[in-house]
């Protein structure tokens, strides 16, 4: 292709001569720029707004950046179902603080291919250390905890333990629950996922204390002196994941029992698209929001936090929608600044950080009864009636309603798109829409309606009344499709400008974004009708 494109150029240069060739080379090298208002410190040290020019990425560079971290995976299972997954992420911070993970656990002795499928996105803050650690440990931790539910509770639940006490509430002492009932029961599965999240965060928060305890236990060590463990091989590896923080959003598909679980810690969001057949043979997408944004602006979270601390702290815990006016999310992994006492923070700074010349933010003067941040997720459960089984869907209360896809995304996507817009964009993509579509046209092409779960937006109110502009249906990867439309869609210049803002400034205009879309096919889908729209439409 390059050779064929180059040959006419050489021929034309011979004809028009050296001046034209020189002009062509000049225009090719000239860098396009755009102006941006940025905040800087003036001569008096006070912040001022100034206009600066920055290089504008070319269309090719924008495409490369949008698709650089995009992947699509198809997994065929023995039951005939094909699981589809697309994931893409786009950095604003450098390095990116988001992370993601997925995994498939095959159930033993299952000729039908019953599986547990996991998908997760992590949104770090204050650094990438916690989110990257979670991308490697969260799904394995949940899997190991769920393994205790596979067999009879009498064998696997320790007497005197929490689950043992819980079991006694449901079954008489002499009764033995049926084999496998625990891993089929959403109540027990939800509790187990919550336990796994809490235990993992406990490991993260206690790792520095464990190193200190082991050092003080050595013979001959002065236990009254504060040791310098800054050169311990695990000093910073233990401290950084505890000091930074991360939200985590995980979806677990249990195909054996046709259950979907969403575990949300933080303000990432999960949204499902539920296909509703209509009497005229057509259909509509119902928007089912599967999580709440867990910030200080969420009234449910505000009430919870106030109930967990003394009454005299009730009016001080949340300020401007944030914990003590600082951290916005109220559920997260890490964030030791809101979990360790002031004394512990001061001690661990001396032990691990000072000798490495690493800083630690001082705790808020309002910190009195930590922890103020919890890793415990809120669990949402849905039945997956649409999955194929040998038995008919007799238990489905609405056979015309089928959950068909789930979107998991960090808050960088939801800052720009509503839950309804995301479902319409994915629904249109799966139906085969192509081209540039006016925003006010998409609701006609891909109608949606409000579902069981409602969006509880954890951010300050934003004006989204403008229906001008257009959506772009140009990407094969549906996650890239969502990210492109979050930052301008059919407005190519807007997309170019937003992606051209340097990393040290872009955070004021857009956040890191990670998006995973999961759907499945079982061979019964009708061929999607593809409609192509031109820019003039």
Short mmCIF file of C-alpha atoms in Angstrom, two decimals:
data_model
loop_
_atom_site.label_atom_id
_atom_site.label_comp_id
_atom_site.label_asym_id
_atom_site.label_seq_id
_atom_site.Cartn_x
_atom_site.Cartn_y
_atom_site.Cartn_z
CA UNK A 1 0.00 0.00 0.00
CA UNK A 2 2.78 2.45 0.85
CA UNK A 3 4.63 1.75 -2.40
CA UNK A 4 1.48 2.24 -4.49
CA UNK A 5 0.68 5.48 -2.70
CA UNK A 6 4.20 6.79 -3.08
CA UNK A 7 4.60 6.23 -6.85
CA UNK A 8 2.07 8.89 -7.99
CA UNK A 9 3.65 11.36 -5.58
CA UNK A 10 7.09 10.91 -7.17
CA UNK A 11 5.65 11.32 -10.65
CA UNK A 12 3.80 14.48 -9.69
CA UNK A 13 6.94 15.97 -8.19
CA UNK A 14 8.81 15.60 -11.48
CA UNK A 15 6.06 17.45 -13.32
CA UNK A 16 5.36 20.37 -10.96
CA UNK A 17 8.95 20.93 -9.93
CA UNK A 18 11.00 21.60 -6.82
CA UNK A 19 9.02 24.56 -5.35
CA UNK A 20 5.79 22.56 -5.14
CA UNK A 21 7.60 19.59 -3.61
CA UNK A 22 9.21 21.85 -1.00
CA UNK A 23 5.81 23.33 -0.09
CA UNK A 24 4.32 19.86 0.22
CA UNK A 25 7.09 18.74 2.57
CA UNK A 26 6.63 21.89 4.65
CA UNK A 27 2.91 21.44 5.08
CA UNK A 28 3.41 17.79 5.94
CA UNK A 29 5.81 18.70 8.74
CA UNK A 30 3.75 21.57 10.12
CA UNK A 31 2.17 20.55 13.42
CA UNK A 32 -1.47 21.46 14.01
CA UNK A 33 -2.12 23.07 17.37
CA UNK A 34 -5.07 24.03 19.55
CA UNK A 35 -5.53 26.54 22.35
CA UNK A 36 -6.44 25.53 25.88
CA UNK A 37 -7.13 27.57 28.99
CA UNK A 38 -4.94 26.28 31.82
CA UNK A 39 -4.31 27.30 35.39
CA UNK A 40 -0.82 28.50 36.28
CA UNK A 41 0.75 30.46 39.09
CA UNK A 42 1.34 34.12 38.34
CA UNK A 43 4.33 36.23 39.42
CA UNK A 44 2.65 36.82 42.79
CA UNK A 45 2.20 33.08 43.35
CA UNK A 46 -1.57 33.20 42.91
CA UNK A 47 -3.31 30.91 40.40
CA UNK A 48 -4.34 32.55 37.13
CA UNK A 49 -5.91 31.34 33.89
CA UNK A 50 -3.79 31.61 30.77
CA UNK A 51 -4.22 30.34 27.21
CA UNK A 52 -1.58 27.97 25.91
CA UNK A 53 -1.15 26.22 22.56
CA UNK A 54 -0.57 22.47 22.40
CA UNK A 55 0.15 20.04 19.56
CA UNK A 56 -2.98 18.45 18.10
CA UNK A 57 -2.83 14.72 17.49
CA UNK A 58 -3.52 13.60 13.95
CA UNK A 59 -6.52 11.41 13.19
CA UNK A 60 -4.20 8.44 12.79
CA UNK A 61 -2.58 9.11 16.17
CA UNK A 62 -6.00 9.38 17.82
CA UNK A 63 -7.09 6.07 16.29
CA UNK A 64 -3.90 4.44 17.51
CA UNK A 65 -4.44 5.74 21.02
CA UNK A 66 -8.10 4.66 21.16
CA UNK A 67 -7.37 1.14 19.96
CA UNK A 68 -3.97 0.57 21.57
CA UNK A 69 -5.37 -1.19 24.64
CA UNK A 70 -8.48 -2.78 23.13
CA UNK A 71 -9.09 -6.50 22.99
CA UNK A 72 -11.96 -8.81 22.16
CA UNK A 73 -12.20 -12.39 23.40
CA UNK A 74 -14.62 -15.18 22.42
CA UNK A 75 -14.84 -18.35 24.51
CA UNK A 76 -16.93 -21.31 23.36
CA UNK A 77 -18.14 -23.63 26.12
CA UNK A 78 -19.31 -27.27 25.87
CA UNK A 79 -22.93 -26.18 26.32
CA UNK A 80 -22.74 -24.38 22.97
CA UNK A 81 -22.80 -20.90 24.43
CA UNK A 82 -20.15 -18.46 23.21
CA UNK A 83 -19.07 -15.83 25.73
CA UNK A 84 -18.01 -12.53 24.23
CA UNK A 85 -15.88 -10.00 26.04
CA UNK A 86 -14.47 -6.68 24.93
CA UNK A 87 -12.19 -4.54 27.08
CA UNK A 88 -10.50 -1.22 26.38
CA UNK A 89 -8.85 1.44 28.46
CA UNK A 90 -7.61 4.96 27.83
CA UNK A 91 -5.24 6.76 30.17
CA UNK A 92 -5.49 10.32 31.43
CA UNK A 93 -3.06 9.94 34.32
CA UNK A 94 0.50 8.88 33.52
CA UNK A 95 0.81 6.09 34.38
CA UNK A 96 -2.84 5.04 34.26
CA UNK A 97 -4.40 4.29 37.65
CA UNK A 98 -7.10 1.96 36.29
CA UNK A 99 -6.70 -1.80 35.96
CA UNK A 100 -8.83 -4.76 34.90
CA UNK A 101 -8.96 -8.54 35.19
CA UNK A 102 -10.99 -11.53 34.06
CA UNK A 103 -11.00 -15.26 34.62
CA UNK A 104 -12.91 -18.46 33.96
CA UNK A 105 -13.18 -21.25 36.54
CA UNK A 106 -14.41 -24.57 35.19
CA UNK A 107 -16.50 -26.60 37.58
CA UNK A 108 -15.28 -30.14 38.09
CA UNK A 109 -17.19 -33.08 36.60
CA UNK A 110 -19.47 -30.83 34.57
CA UNK A 111 -20.12 -32.22 31.07
CA UNK A 112 -22.38 -29.25 30.29
CA UNK A 113 -19.54 -26.79 30.84
CA UNK A 114 -20.88 -25.09 33.95
CA UNK A 115 -18.54 -22.26 34.82
CA UNK A 116 -17.85 -19.29 37.00
CA UNK A 117 -16.85 -16.34 34.83
CA UNK A 118 -15.30 -13.27 36.45
CA UNK A 119 -14.82 -9.78 35.04
CA UNK A 120 -13.52 -6.82 37.03
CA UNK A 121 -12.44 -3.21 36.62
CA UNK A 122 -10.41 -1.29 39.19
CA UNK A 123 -10.20 2.49 39.52
CA UNK A 124 -7.14 3.57 41.47
CA UNK A 125 -6.58 6.91 43.16
CA UNK A 126 -3.51 8.37 44.79
CA UNK A 127 -1.41 6.11 42.58
CA UNK A 128 -1.69 2.84 40.70
CA UNK A 129 -0.32 0.50 43.37
CA UNK A 130 -3.61 -0.72 44.86
CA UNK A 131 -5.45 -1.18 41.58
CA UNK A 132 -2.60 -3.15 40.01
CA UNK A 133 -2.38 -5.40 43.06
CA UNK A 134 -6.14 -6.01 42.92
CA UNK A 135 -5.94 -6.93 39.23
CA UNK A 136 -3.74 -9.86 40.25
CA UNK A 137 -5.36 -10.87 43.54
CA UNK A 138 -9.07 -9.99 43.67
CA UNK A 139 -10.50 -12.74 41.46
CA UNK A 140 -8.24 -15.47 42.94
CA UNK A 141 -9.23 -14.35 46.45
CA UNK A 142 -12.94 -14.58 45.65
CA UNK A 143 -12.47 -17.94 43.92
CA UNK A 144 -10.70 -19.44 46.93
CA UNK A 145 -13.37 -18.15 49.29
CA UNK A 146 -16.16 -19.53 47.09
CA UNK A 147 -14.48 -22.93 47.09
CA UNK A 148 -15.69 -23.37 50.66
CA UNK A 149 -19.29 -23.43 49.39
CA UNK A 150 -18.92 -26.29 46.90
CA UNK A 151 -19.58 -29.18 49.25
CA UNK A 152 -21.80 -29.94 52.21
CA UNK A 153 -21.79 -27.15 54.80
CA UNK A 154 -21.27 -29.67 57.61
CA UNK A 155 -17.86 -30.47 56.14
CA UNK A 156 -16.71 -27.05 54.99
CA UNK A 157 -18.11 -24.57 57.51
CA UNK A 158 -15.99 -24.45 60.70
CA UNK A 159 -18.00 -24.85 63.87
CA UNK A 160 -18.18 -21.63 65.78
CA UNK A 161 -17.41 -19.61 62.66
CA UNK A 162 -19.57 -16.91 61.16
CA UNK A 163 -21.03 -19.10 58.42
CA UNK A 164 -21.69 -21.84 60.95
CA UNK A 165 -23.72 -19.40 63.04
CA UNK A 166 -25.51 -18.22 59.93
CA UNK A 167 -26.29 -21.80 58.94
CA UNK A 168 -28.05 -22.42 62.25
CA UNK A 169 -30.49 -19.63 61.44
CA UNK A 170 -31.69 -21.46 58.33
CA UNK A 171 -31.57 -25.13 59.30
CA UNK A 172 -32.32 -26.95 62.55
CA UNK A 173 -29.30 -28.47 64.26
CA UNK A 174 -30.25 -32.01 63.24
CA UNK A 175 -31.05 -31.08 59.66
CA UNK A 176 -28.53 -31.38 56.85
CA UNK A 177 -29.04 -28.96 53.96
CA UNK A 178 -29.01 -30.49 50.50
CA UNK A 179 -25.68 -30.99 48.74
CA UNK A 180 -24.49 -27.88 46.93
CA UNK A 181 -27.18 -25.62 48.35
CA UNK A 182 -24.73 -23.04 49.60
CA UNK A 183 -23.16 -22.24 46.24
CA UNK A 184 -26.62 -22.01 44.69
CA UNK A 185 -27.98 -19.65 47.34
CA UNK A 186 -27.48 -15.95 46.52
CA UNK A 187 -27.47 -15.07 50.22
CA UNK A 188 -24.48 -17.26 50.99
CA UNK A 189 -22.64 -16.47 47.79
CA UNK A 190 -23.05 -12.74 48.44
CA UNK A 191 -21.73 -13.10 51.98
CA UNK A 192 -18.77 -15.08 50.72
CA UNK A 193 -17.85 -12.46 48.12
CA UNK A 194 -18.08 -9.75 50.78
CA UNK A 195 -15.83 -11.81 53.05
CA UNK A 196 -13.26 -12.23 50.27
CA UNK A 197 -13.17 -8.48 49.61
CA UNK A 198 -12.80 -7.68 53.31
CA UNK A 199 -10.09 -10.30 53.89
CA UNK A 200 -8.06 -9.11 50.93
CA UNK A 201 -8.15 -5.51 52.11
CA UNK A 202 -7.18 -6.66 55.59
CA UNK A 203 -4.11 -8.34 54.10
CA UNK A 204 -3.20 -5.12 52.29
CA UNK A 205 -3.66 -2.92 55.35
CA UNK A 206 -1.87 -5.27 57.76
CA UNK A 207 1.14 -6.09 55.56
CA UNK A 208 3.34 -3.23 56.90
CA UNK A 209 2.32 -3.98 60.48
CA UNK A 210 3.19 -7.65 59.98
CA UNK A 211 6.68 -6.76 58.76
CA UNK A 212 7.17 -4.47 61.76
CA UNK A 213 5.93 -7.14 64.16
CA UNK A 214 8.30 -9.74 62.73
CA UNK A 215 11.23 -7.33 63.02
CA UNK A 216 10.47 -6.56 66.65
CA UNK A 217 10.17 -10.28 67.43
CA UNK A 218 13.81 -10.91 66.47
CA UNK A 219 16.13 -11.79 69.40
CA UNK A 220 18.07 -8.88 70.83
CA UNK A 221 15.93 -6.16 69.26
CA UNK A 222 15.13 -3.15 71.44
CA UNK A 223 11.36 -3.23 71.49
CA UNK A 224 11.14 0.28 72.94
CA UNK A 225 12.86 1.91 69.95
CA UNK A 226 11.31 2.65 66.58
CA UNK A 227 13.28 0.60 64.02
CA UNK A 228 14.31 1.87 60.61
CA UNK A 229 13.03 -0.75 58.16
CA UNK A 230 13.23 1.49 55.11
CA UNK A 231 15.68 -0.91 53.45
CA UNK A 232 13.55 -3.98 54.07
CA UNK A 233 12.95 -5.61 50.66
CA UNK A 234 9.19 -5.34 51.16
CA UNK A 235 9.11 -1.89 52.75
CA UNK A 236 7.65 0.13 49.89
CA UNK A 237 5.95 -2.88 48.28
CA UNK A 238 3.87 -3.20 51.45
CA UNK A 239 3.30 0.49 52.10
CA UNK A 240 2.34 1.78 48.66
CA UNK A 241 -0.76 -0.45 48.10
CA UNK A 242 -1.99 0.48 51.58
CA UNK A 243 -1.45 4.21 51.09
CA UNK A 244 -2.95 4.53 47.62
CA UNK A 245 -6.51 3.34 47.06
CA UNK A 246 -8.77 1.68 44.55
CA UNK A 247 -12.39 1.04 43.77
CA UNK A 248 -13.27 -2.44 42.51
CA UNK A 249 -16.25 -3.61 40.48
CA UNK A 250 -16.63 -7.32 39.80
CA UNK A 251 -19.19 -9.36 37.88
CA UNK A 252 -19.51 -13.10 38.46
CA UNK A 253 -21.58 -15.26 36.10
CA UNK A 254 -22.54 -18.62 37.64
CA UNK A 255 -23.77 -20.58 34.63
CA UNK A 256 -24.61 -23.71 36.64
CA UNK A 257 -27.28 -21.89 38.63
CA UNK A 258 -27.89 -19.08 36.12
CA UNK A 259 -26.97 -16.38 38.61
CA UNK A 260 -25.27 -13.04 38.04
CA UNK A 261 -23.57 -11.26 40.95
CA UNK A 262 -22.26 -7.70 40.83
CA UNK A 263 -19.93 -6.68 43.68
CA UNK A 264 -19.30 -2.94 43.88
CA UNK A 265 -16.78 -1.20 46.11
CA UNK A 266 -16.52 2.45 45.05
CA UNK A 267 -18.02 4.50 42.24
CA UNK A 268 -17.43 2.35 39.18
CA UNK A 269 -20.76 1.29 37.70
CA UNK A 270 -22.34 -1.82 36.21
CA UNK A 271 -25.29 -1.57 33.82
CA UNK A 272 -27.18 -4.37 32.08
CA UNK A 273 -29.09 -4.28 28.84
CA UNK A 274 -32.27 -6.36 29.08
CA UNK A 275 -34.04 -7.16 25.81
CA UNK A 276 -37.82 -6.83 26.08
CA UNK A 277 -39.82 -8.36 23.25
CA UNK A 278 -42.85 -6.31 22.30
CA UNK A 279 -46.21 -7.42 20.94
CA UNK A 280 -45.43 -6.10 17.46
CA UNK A 281 -42.50 -8.50 17.16
CA UNK A 282 -39.92 -5.79 17.71
CA UNK A 283 -38.34 -4.96 21.03
CA UNK A 284 -36.85 -2.40 23.37
CA UNK A 285 -33.78 -2.32 25.61
CA UNK A 286 -34.54 -2.01 29.31
CA UNK A 287 -31.78 -0.28 31.29
CA UNK A 288 -30.99 -2.15 34.52
CA UNK A 289 -28.44 -0.31 36.68
CA UNK A 290 -26.70 -2.91 38.85
CA UNK A 291 -24.74 -0.70 41.24
CA UNK A 292 -24.88 2.61 43.07
CA UNK A 293 -22.08 5.17 42.96
CA UNK A 294 -20.69 4.96 46.50
CA UNK A 295 -19.64 8.53 47.24
CA UNK A 296 -20.47 11.01 49.96
CA UNK A 297 -23.31 12.32 47.79
CA UNK A 298 -25.10 8.99 47.96
CA UNK A 299 -27.71 9.40 50.74
CA UNK A 300 -27.60 5.69 51.54
CA UNK A 301 -23.85 5.82 52.09
CA UNK A 302 -24.11 9.03 54.10
CA UNK A 303 -26.61 7.42 56.48
CA UNK A 304 -24.43 4.32 56.79
CA UNK A 305 -21.32 6.31 57.64
CA UNK A 306 -23.11 8.47 60.18
CA UNK A 307 -24.50 5.35 61.87
CA UNK A 308 -21.01 3.82 62.16
CA UNK A 309 -19.45 6.76 64.03
CA UNK A 310 -20.30 8.78 67.16
CA UNK A 311 -23.16 11.28 66.80
CA UNK A 312 -20.81 14.23 67.36
CA UNK A 313 -19.04 13.35 64.10
CA UNK A 314 -22.23 13.14 62.04
CA UNK A 315 -21.98 16.60 60.50
CA UNK A 316 -18.22 16.50 59.92
CA UNK A 317 -17.68 13.14 58.22
CA UNK A 318 -18.92 14.27 54.81
CA UNK A 319 -18.09 17.72 53.48
CA UNK A 320 -18.87 18.73 49.88
CA UNK A 321 -19.68 15.09 49.11
CA UNK A 322 -16.28 13.87 50.32
CA UNK A 323 -14.86 12.31 53.49
CA UNK A 324 -13.59 15.31 55.48
CA UNK A 325 -13.71 17.18 52.17
CA UNK A 326 -11.01 14.93 50.70
CA UNK A 327 -11.73 11.42 49.39
CA UNK A 328 -14.86 11.19 47.26
CA UNK A 329 -15.50 7.43 47.43
CA UNK A 330 -16.60 5.97 50.75
CA UNK A 331 -15.88 2.32 49.91
CA UNK A 332 -12.43 1.37 48.66
CA UNK A 333 -9.42 -0.86 49.08
CA UNK A 334 -6.32 0.74 50.61
CA UNK A 335 -6.67 4.41 51.59
CA UNK A 336 -4.76 3.94 54.85
CA UNK A 337 -5.06 7.66 55.53
CA UNK A 338 -8.72 7.02 56.39
CA UNK A 339 -8.28 3.60 58.02
CA UNK A 340 -5.18 3.74 60.24
CA UNK A 341 -5.16 5.79 63.43
CA UNK A 342 -2.99 8.90 63.55
CA UNK A 343 -0.47 7.12 65.79
CA UNK A 344 -0.15 4.16 63.42
CA UNK A 345 0.33 6.49 60.45
CA UNK A 346 3.08 8.42 62.24
CA UNK A 347 4.80 5.21 63.34
CA UNK A 348 4.81 3.56 59.91
CA UNK A 349 6.08 6.74 58.30
CA UNK A 350 9.13 6.64 60.60
CA UNK A 351 9.64 2.91 60.09
CA UNK A 352 9.29 2.59 56.31
CA UNK A 353 9.03 5.94 54.52
CA UNK A 354 11.37 8.46 56.13
CA UNK A 355 14.54 6.51 55.33
CA UNK A 356 13.43 6.24 51.70
CA UNK A 357 12.74 9.97 51.52
CA UNK A 358 9.13 9.15 50.61
CA UNK A 359 6.34 11.44 51.74
CA UNK A 360 3.06 10.57 53.42
CA UNK A 361 0.05 12.84 53.52
CA UNK A 362 -0.80 13.84 57.06
CA UNK A 363 -4.17 12.57 58.32
CA UNK A 364 -7.11 14.91 58.59
CA UNK A 365 -7.39 16.67 61.97
CA UNK A 366 -11.00 15.40 62.01
CA UNK A 367 -9.86 11.76 62.01
CA UNK A 368 -11.01 10.33 65.36
CA UNK A 369 -12.66 6.92 64.99
CA UNK A 370 -11.22 5.19 61.92
CA UNK A 371 -11.82 3.40 59.66
CA UNK A 372 -13.96 5.77 57.62
CA UNK A 373 -13.59 3.79 54.38
CA UNK A 374 -14.74 0.18 53.98
CA UNK A 375 -13.85 -2.38 51.30
CA UNK A 376 -17.10 -4.27 51.88
CA UNK A 377 -18.94 -4.39 48.55
CA UNK A 378 -22.64 -4.02 47.91
CA UNK A 379 -23.87 -7.12 46.07
CA UNK A 380 -26.58 -7.11 43.40
CA UNK A 381 -28.06 -10.39 42.17
CA UNK A 382 -29.92 -11.12 38.95
CA UNK A 383 -31.14 -14.36 37.37
CA UNK A 384 -29.79 -15.24 33.93
CA UNK A 385 -32.90 -16.75 32.40
CA UNK A 386 -31.54 -16.35 28.89
CA UNK A 387 -28.75 -18.91 29.31
CA UNK A 388 -29.47 -22.23 27.54
CA UNK A 389 -30.17 -25.25 29.74
CA UNK A 390 -31.56 -28.69 29.08
CA UNK A 391 -34.74 -27.78 30.95
CA UNK A 392 -37.12 -25.09 29.68
CA UNK A 393 -37.31 -21.64 31.24
CA UNK A 394 -40.43 -22.50 33.23
CA UNK A 395 -39.28 -20.41 36.20
CA UNK A 396 -38.86 -17.23 34.17
CA UNK A 397 -41.64 -14.86 35.30
CA UNK A 398 -41.34 -12.96 32.02
CA UNK A 399 -40.18 -15.13 29.09
CA UNK A 400 -40.09 -12.09 26.80
CA UNK A 401 -37.46 -10.39 28.98
CA UNK A 402 -33.82 -11.49 28.70
CA UNK A 403 -30.66 -9.96 30.14
CA UNK A 404 -28.31 -9.88 27.15
CA UNK A 405 -25.23 -7.85 28.10
CA UNK A 406 -23.44 -6.22 31.03
CA UNK A 407 -21.20 -3.15 30.96
CA UNK A 408 -18.60 -2.61 33.69
CA UNK A 409 -16.78 0.73 33.62
CA UNK A 410 -14.80 3.04 35.84
CA UNK A 411 -16.26 6.44 36.60
CA UNK A 412 -14.37 8.12 33.76
CA UNK A 413 -16.99 6.72 31.38
CA UNK A 414 -19.99 7.61 33.55
CA UNK A 415 -18.71 11.17 33.95
CA UNK A 416 -19.49 11.58 30.25
CA UNK A 417 -22.31 9.13 29.44
CA UNK A 418 -25.55 8.22 31.18
CA UNK A 419 -26.60 4.63 31.85
CA UNK A 420 -29.33 5.00 29.22
CA UNK A 421 -26.89 6.27 26.61
CA UNK A 422 -24.51 3.38 27.25
CA UNK A 423 -27.23 0.76 26.84
CA UNK A 424 -28.43 2.41 23.63
CA UNK A 425 -24.88 2.62 22.26
CA UNK A 426 -24.16 -1.04 23.02
CA UNK A 427 -27.58 -2.16 21.79
CA UNK A 428 -27.07 -0.28 18.53
CA UNK A 429 -23.57 -1.71 18.13
CA UNK A 430 -24.79 -5.28 18.62
CA UNK A 431 -27.58 -4.64 16.11
CA UNK A 432 -25.01 -3.60 13.52
CA UNK A 433 -25.56 0.15 13.26
CA UNK A 434 -22.85 1.85 11.23
CA UNK A 435 -21.85 5.43 10.56
CA UNK A 436 -22.46 8.80 12.25
CA UNK A 437 -25.87 9.11 13.90
CA UNK A 438 -27.36 12.33 15.34
CA UNK A 439 -27.86 12.05 19.09
CA UNK A 440 -31.54 12.90 18.84
CA UNK A 441 -32.03 10.08 16.31
CA UNK A 442 -30.60 7.17 18.32
CA UNK A 443 -33.56 6.87 20.75
CA UNK A 444 -35.78 6.19 17.73
CA UNK A 445 -33.42 3.60 16.29
CA UNK A 446 -32.59 1.97 19.64
CA UNK A 447 -35.41 2.68 22.09
CA UNK A 448 -34.74 2.18 25.80
CA UNK A 449 -36.85 2.22 28.94
CA UNK A 450 -36.11 2.45 32.65
CA UNK A 451 -35.54 -0.85 34.42
CA UNK A 452 -35.45 -2.34 37.89
CA UNK A 453 -32.22 -0.64 38.91
CA UNK A 454 -32.04 3.15 38.80
CA UNK A 455 -28.93 5.28 38.40
CA UNK A 456 -27.74 6.87 41.63
CA UNK A 457 -25.11 9.30 40.39
CA UNK A 458 -22.44 9.95 42.99
CA UNK A 459 -21.01 13.06 41.35
CA UNK A 460 -22.10 16.68 41.38
CA UNK A 461 -24.96 17.39 38.99
CA UNK A 462 -23.90 17.96 35.38
CA UNK A 463 -25.86 19.55 32.56
CA UNK A 464 -26.66 16.81 30.06
CA UNK A 465 -29.63 18.48 28.40
CA UNK A 466 -27.78 19.21 25.14
CA UNK A 467 -28.93 16.73 22.51
CA UNK A 468 -26.82 18.30 19.78
CA UNK A 469 -23.93 16.40 18.33
CA UNK A 470 -23.69 12.87 17.05
CA UNK A 471 -22.68 9.35 17.96
CA UNK A 472 -20.06 7.42 16.02
CA UNK A 473 -20.64 3.76 15.15
CA UNK A 474 -17.25 3.09 13.58
CA UNK A 475 -15.45 0.69 15.95
CA UNK A 476 -15.40 -3.10 15.88
CA UNK A 477 -14.55 -3.25 19.58
CA UNK A 478 -17.64 -2.25 21.54
CA UNK A 479 -15.61 -0.96 24.52
CA UNK A 480 -13.59 1.33 22.26
CA UNK A 481 -16.93 2.36 20.75
CA UNK A 482 -18.12 3.54 24.17
CA UNK A 483 -14.88 5.36 24.98
CA UNK A 484 -14.88 7.20 21.63
CA UNK A 485 -18.46 8.34 22.18
CA UNK A 486 -17.68 9.47 25.72
CA UNK A 487 -15.18 11.97 24.33
CA UNK A 488 -16.93 13.39 21.32
CA UNK A 489 -18.34 10.57 19.21
CA UNK A 490 -19.04 11.91 15.74
CA UNK A 491 -17.24 15.19 16.47
CA UNK A 492 -13.75 14.17 15.35
CA UNK A 493 -12.19 17.51 16.31
CA UNK A 494 -13.52 17.23 19.86
CA UNK A 495 -12.10 13.72 20.18
CA UNK A 496 -8.74 14.90 18.83
CA UNK A 497 -8.56 17.83 21.25
CA UNK A 498 -9.49 15.83 24.35
CA UNK A 499 -6.97 13.11 23.57
CA UNK A 500 -4.27 15.68 22.76
CA UNK A 501 -4.28 17.34 26.19
CA UNK A 502 -1.00 16.44 27.97
CA UNK A 503 -1.18 14.02 30.89
CA UNK A 504 -0.26 16.66 33.46
CA UNK A 505 -3.33 18.69 32.42
CA UNK A 506 -5.81 16.17 31.02
CA UNK A 507 -7.13 15.08 34.42
CA UNK A 508 -9.06 18.37 34.63
CA UNK A 509 -10.89 17.45 31.42
CA UNK A 510 -11.20 13.66 31.48
CA UNK A 511 -10.42 10.75 33.79
CA UNK A 512 -8.83 7.39 33.13
CA UNK A 513 -11.42 5.10 31.54
CA UNK A 514 -11.62 1.32 31.59
CA UNK A 515 -14.61 -0.45 30.09
CA UNK A 516 -15.54 -4.12 29.80
CA UNK A 517 -18.64 -5.35 27.95
CA UNK A 518 -19.78 -8.96 28.35
CA UNK A 519 -22.44 -10.72 26.28
CA UNK A 520 -23.13 -14.20 25.02
CA UNK A 521 -24.46 -15.99 21.97
CA UNK A 522 -26.03 -19.43 21.79
CA UNK A 523 -26.63 -19.84 18.06
CA UNK A 524 -30.25 -18.75 18.24
CA UNK A 525 -29.68 -15.08 17.40
CA UNK A 526 -31.24 -13.75 14.26
CA UNK A 527 -28.88 -12.08 11.87
CA UNK A 528 -28.64 -8.44 12.87
CA UNK A 529 -29.91 -5.94 10.35
CA UNK A 530 -27.09 -3.57 9.45
CA UNK A 531 -28.04 0.01 8.67
CA UNK A 532 -25.41 2.44 7.39
CA UNK A 533 -25.73 6.13 8.12
CA UNK A 534 -23.70 8.81 6.36
CA UNK A 535 -22.54 12.08 7.89
CA UNK A 536 -25.19 13.93 5.92
CA UNK A 537 -27.94 12.00 7.67
#
